[in-house]
Amino acid sequence: KGASNIFGQSYTDRTKDEWGWIHIDKIEQVDGADLSGNMRFIQPDDGNAADQSVLEVTLDKPILPGETAVFNLKWRARMPKTIARAGYSKDFYLFCHWFPQLGVFEQNLGGQWGWNCHQFFRTTEFYADFGVYDVRITADSKFVMGASGCLVNEKHHPDGTTTRHYHVEDVIDFAWSIYPRFT
């Protein structure tokens, strides 16, 4: 609290366009239920009503033990000007924490089940569950790309773009970066 920088980089002199964000446009359960009207921001850590880093979505019906549910999200994101470990600078892009991440429903040390999902604070780390990521990214072919996991294949397109397919298992985030002069 009260600090004016993150990892030695000032954030007090940034313009509105230099900040990043993620916005959920729509969330649907695969069975067809549109849950978009059930979204609301919560502030489980400090009650700051202006904080929009945790989005709660109330389900139409509970997911019972042993059941699974699949959801489709339509979302948009804007990467920030590079700060700490993510963002853009000229023709360099580092995508880390660039997609909506789920809170983790788990048992705490006292044996109680609940959500481990916290607001973003600049002096803390993100917490997420391990997952499997199978990602296809299309970008201008001038970029050299690096990403979490293994490159499965790449396809060059006539429009000057390349789609790269990456796969990784048991990681807590999928990060990727592009820059035309990577070696």
CSV table of C-alpha atoms in Angstrom, one decimal:
chain,number,residue,atom,x,y,z
A,1,LYS,CA,0.0,0.0,0.0
A,2,GLY,CA,1.3,3.4,-0.8
A,3,ALA,CA,4.0,2.2,-3.2
A,4,SER,CA,4.3,3.9,-6.6
A,5,ASN,CA,6.0,1.2,-8.5
A,6,ILE,CA,6.0,-2.5,-9.2
A,7,PHE,CA,9.4,-4.2,-9.3
A,8,GLY,CA,11.1,-0.8,-9.6
A,9,GLN,CA,8.8,0.3,-12.5
A,10,SER,CA,6.6,3.4,-11.9
A,11,TYR,CA,2.9,3.0,-12.6
A,12,THR,CA,1.8,6.4,-11.5
A,13,ASP,CA,2.6,8.1,-14.8
A,14,ARG,CA,0.7,5.7,-17.1
A,15,THR,CA,-2.0,6.7,-19.4
A,16,LYS,CA,-5.4,4.9,-19.5
A,17,ASP,CA,-4.4,3.1,-22.7
A,18,GLU,CA,-1.2,1.7,-21.1
A,19,TRP,CA,-3.2,-0.3,-18.5
A,20,GLY,CA,-4.5,-3.9,-19.3
A,21,TRP,CA,-7.8,-5.5,-18.5
A,22,ILE,CA,-9.9,-8.6,-19.1
A,23,HIS,CA,-13.6,-8.4,-19.7
A,24,ILE,CA,-16.0,-11.3,-19.8
A,25,ASP,CA,-18.7,-10.6,-22.4
A,26,LYS,CA,-20.6,-13.9,-22.0
A,27,ILE,CA,-20.5,-17.1,-20.0
A,28,GLU,CA,-22.7,-20.1,-21.0
A,29,GLN,CA,-22.9,-23.6,-19.5
A,30,VAL,CA,-22.6,-26.1,-22.4
A,31,ASP,CA,-26.2,-27.3,-21.7
A,32,GLY,CA,-27.3,-23.9,-23.0
A,33,ALA,CA,-27.8,-22.0,-19.9
A,34,ASP,CA,-26.6,-18.3,-20.3
A,35,LEU,CA,-25.1,-17.3,-17.0
A,36,SER,CA,-24.1,-13.8,-18.1
A,37,GLY,CA,-26.8,-12.2,-16.0
A,38,ASN,CA,-25.5,-14.0,-12.9
A,39,MET,CA,-22.0,-12.3,-13.0
A,40,ARG,CA,-21.0,-9.8,-10.3
A,41,PHE,CA,-17.7,-8.5,-8.9
A,42,ILE,CA,-16.9,-9.4,-5.3
A,43,GLN,CA,-14.1,-8.3,-3.0
A,44,PRO,CA,-13.4,-11.2,-0.7
A,45,ASP,CA,-10.2,-9.7,0.8
A,46,ASP,CA,-10.8,-6.0,1.5
A,47,GLY,CA,-14.3,-5.1,0.6
A,48,ASN,CA,-13.2,-2.4,-1.9
A,49,ALA,CA,-16.3,-2.0,-4.0
A,50,ALA,CA,-14.2,-0.4,-6.9
A,51,ASP,CA,-12.0,-3.6,-7.2
A,52,GLN,CA,-13.0,-5.7,-10.3
A,53,SER,CA,-10.4,-8.4,-10.2
A,54,VAL,CA,-12.7,-11.2,-8.9
A,55,LEU,CA,-15.9,-12.1,-10.8
A,56,GLU,CA,-18.4,-14.4,-9.2
A,57,VAL,CA,-20.9,-16.3,-11.4
A,58,THR,CA,-23.8,-18.0,-9.7
A,59,LEU,CA,-24.8,-21.2,-11.4
A,60,ASP,CA,-28.4,-22.1,-12.1
A,61,LYS,CA,-27.9,-25.4,-10.3
A,62,PRO,CA,-25.1,-26.8,-8.2
A,63,ILE,CA,-22.4,-29.1,-9.5
A,64,LEU,CA,-22.5,-32.1,-7.2
A,65,PRO,CA,-19.6,-34.2,-6.1
A,66,GLY,CA,-18.4,-36.4,-9.0
A,67,GLU,CA,-20.1,-34.3,-11.6
A,68,THR,CA,-18.4,-32.1,-14.2
A,69,ALA,CA,-19.5,-29.0,-16.0
A,70,VAL,CA,-18.2,-27.3,-19.1
A,71,PHE,CA,-18.5,-23.6,-19.7
A,72,ASN,CA,-17.9,-21.4,-22.8
A,73,LEU,CA,-16.6,-17.9,-22.2
A,74,LYS,CA,-16.6,-15.0,-24.7
A,75,TRP,CA,-14.0,-12.5,-23.4
A,76,ARG,CA,-11.7,-9.7,-24.5
A,77,ALA,CA,-8.4,-8.6,-23.1
A,78,ARG,CA,-6.0,-5.6,-23.5
A,79,MET,CA,-2.4,-6.2,-22.7
A,80,PRO,CA,-0.7,-3.4,-20.6
A,81,LYS,CA,2.4,-1.6,-21.6
A,82,THR,CA,5.2,-3.8,-20.2
A,83,ILE,CA,5.3,-3.8,-16.4
A,84,ALA,CA,6.8,-6.4,-14.2
A,85,ARG,CA,6.3,-9.7,-16.1
A,86,ALA,CA,3.7,-9.0,-18.8
A,87,GLY,CA,2.8,-6.6,-21.5
A,88,TYR,CA,4.0,-4.9,-24.7
A,89,SER,CA,6.8,-2.6,-25.7
A,90,LYS,CA,7.1,-1.6,-29.4
A,91,ASP,CA,7.3,-5.0,-31.2
A,92,PHE,CA,7.8,-7.2,-28.1
A,93,TYR,CA,4.8,-8.9,-26.5
A,94,LEU,CA,4.8,-11.1,-23.3
A,95,PHE,CA,1.4,-12.6,-22.5
A,96,CYS,CA,1.2,-13.8,-18.9
A,97,HIS,CA,-2.1,-13.8,-16.9
A,98,TRP,CA,-3.8,-12.8,-20.2
A,99,PHE,CA,-6.9,-14.9,-19.9
A,100,PRO,CA,-9.7,-15.3,-17.2
A,101,GLN,CA,-8.4,-17.7,-14.6
A,102,LEU,CA,-10.7,-19.8,-12.3
A,103,GLY,CA,-10.6,-19.7,-8.6
A,104,VAL,CA,-9.7,-23.0,-6.9
A,105,PHE,CA,-12.3,-24.9,-4.8
A,106,GLU,CA,-10.2,-26.8,-2.3
A,107,GLN,CA,-9.9,-28.0,1.3
A,108,ASN,CA,-8.1,-25.6,3.6
A,109,LEU,CA,-5.7,-26.6,6.5
A,110,GLY,CA,-8.7,-26.7,8.9
A,111,GLY,CA,-10.5,-29.3,6.6
A,112,GLN,CA,-13.1,-26.9,5.4
A,113,TRP,CA,-14.0,-26.7,1.6
A,114,GLY,CA,-14.2,-23.3,-0.1
A,115,TRP,CA,-12.9,-21.0,-2.8
A,116,ASN,CA,-9.3,-20.0,-2.8
A,117,CYS,CA,-9.7,-16.9,-5.0
A,118,HIS,CA,-8.3,-13.5,-4.2
A,119,GLN,CA,-8.3,-10.0,-5.5
A,120,PHE,CA,-5.3,-8.7,-7.3
A,121,PHE,CA,-2.8,-6.9,-5.1
A,122,ARG,CA,0.5,-5.6,-6.7
A,123,THR,CA,2.6,-7.1,-3.9
A,124,THR,CA,1.2,-10.6,-4.1
A,125,GLU,CA,1.3,-13.6,-6.5
A,126,PHE,CA,-1.6,-15.1,-8.4
A,127,TYR,CA,-2.9,-18.5,-7.2
A,128,ALA,CA,-4.3,-21.0,-9.6
A,129,ASP,CA,-4.9,-24.7,-10.0
A,130,PHE,CA,-2.8,-26.9,-12.3
A,131,GLY,CA,-4.3,-27.5,-15.7
A,132,VAL,CA,-3.8,-28.8,-19.2
A,133,TYR,CA,-3.5,-26.2,-22.0
A,134,ASP,CA,-3.9,-27.0,-25.7
A,135,VAL,CA,-3.5,-23.6,-27.4
A,136,ARG,CA,-3.4,-22.4,-31.0
A,137,ILE,CA,-2.1,-18.9,-31.6
A,138,THR,CA,-2.2,-17.1,-34.9
A,139,ALA,CA,0.2,-14.1,-35.3
A,140,ASP,CA,2.1,-12.3,-38.1
A,141,SER,CA,4.8,-14.6,-39.5
A,142,LYS,CA,7.5,-12.0,-38.8
A,143,PHE,CA,7.3,-12.9,-35.1
A,144,VAL,CA,9.4,-15.6,-33.4
A,145,MET,CA,7.2,-17.2,-30.7
A,146,GLY,CA,8.0,-18.9,-27.4
A,147,ALA,CA,5.3,-20.5,-25.2
A,148,SER,CA,4.7,-22.8,-22.3
A,149,GLY,CA,4.9,-26.5,-23.2
A,150,CYS,CA,5.8,-28.1,-26.5
A,151,LEU,CA,5.3,-26.8,-30.0
A,152,VAL,CA,3.0,-29.5,-31.6
A,153,ASN,CA,2.9,-28.0,-35.1
A,154,GLU,CA,2.8,-24.8,-37.0
A,155,LYS,CA,1.0,-23.8,-40.2
A,156,HIS,CA,1.9,-20.9,-42.4
A,157,HIS,CA,-1.0,-19.1,-44.1
A,158,PRO,CA,-1.2,-17.2,-47.4
A,159,ASP,CA,-2.1,-14.0,-45.6
A,160,GLY,CA,1.3,-13.8,-43.9
A,161,THR,CA,0.3,-15.3,-40.6
A,162,THR,CA,1.4,-18.4,-38.8
A,163,THR,CA,-0.7,-20.6,-36.4
A,164,ARG,CA,1.3,-22.4,-33.8
A,165,HIS,CA,-0.2,-25.2,-31.7
A,166,TYR,CA,1.3,-25.7,-28.2
A,167,HIS,CA,0.4,-28.3,-25.6
A,168,VAL,CA,1.4,-28.4,-21.9
A,169,GLU,CA,0.1,-30.3,-18.9
A,170,ASP,CA,0.2,-29.7,-15.1
A,171,VAL,CA,1.1,-26.0,-15.1
A,172,ILE,CA,-0.7,-23.1,-13.4
A,173,ASP,CA,-0.6,-20.7,-16.3
A,174,PHE,CA,0.0,-20.6,-20.0
A,175,ALA,CA,2.3,-17.8,-21.0
A,176,TRP,CA,3.6,-16.9,-24.5
A,177,SER,CA,5.8,-14.2,-26.0
A,178,ILE,CA,6.5,-12.9,-29.5
A,179,TYR,CA,9.3,-10.7,-30.9
A,180,PRO,CA,10.7,-10.6,-34.4
A,181,ARG,CA,14.4,-10.7,-33.3
A,182,PHE,CA,14.3,-13.6,-30.8
A,183,THR,CA,17.1,-16.2,-31.4
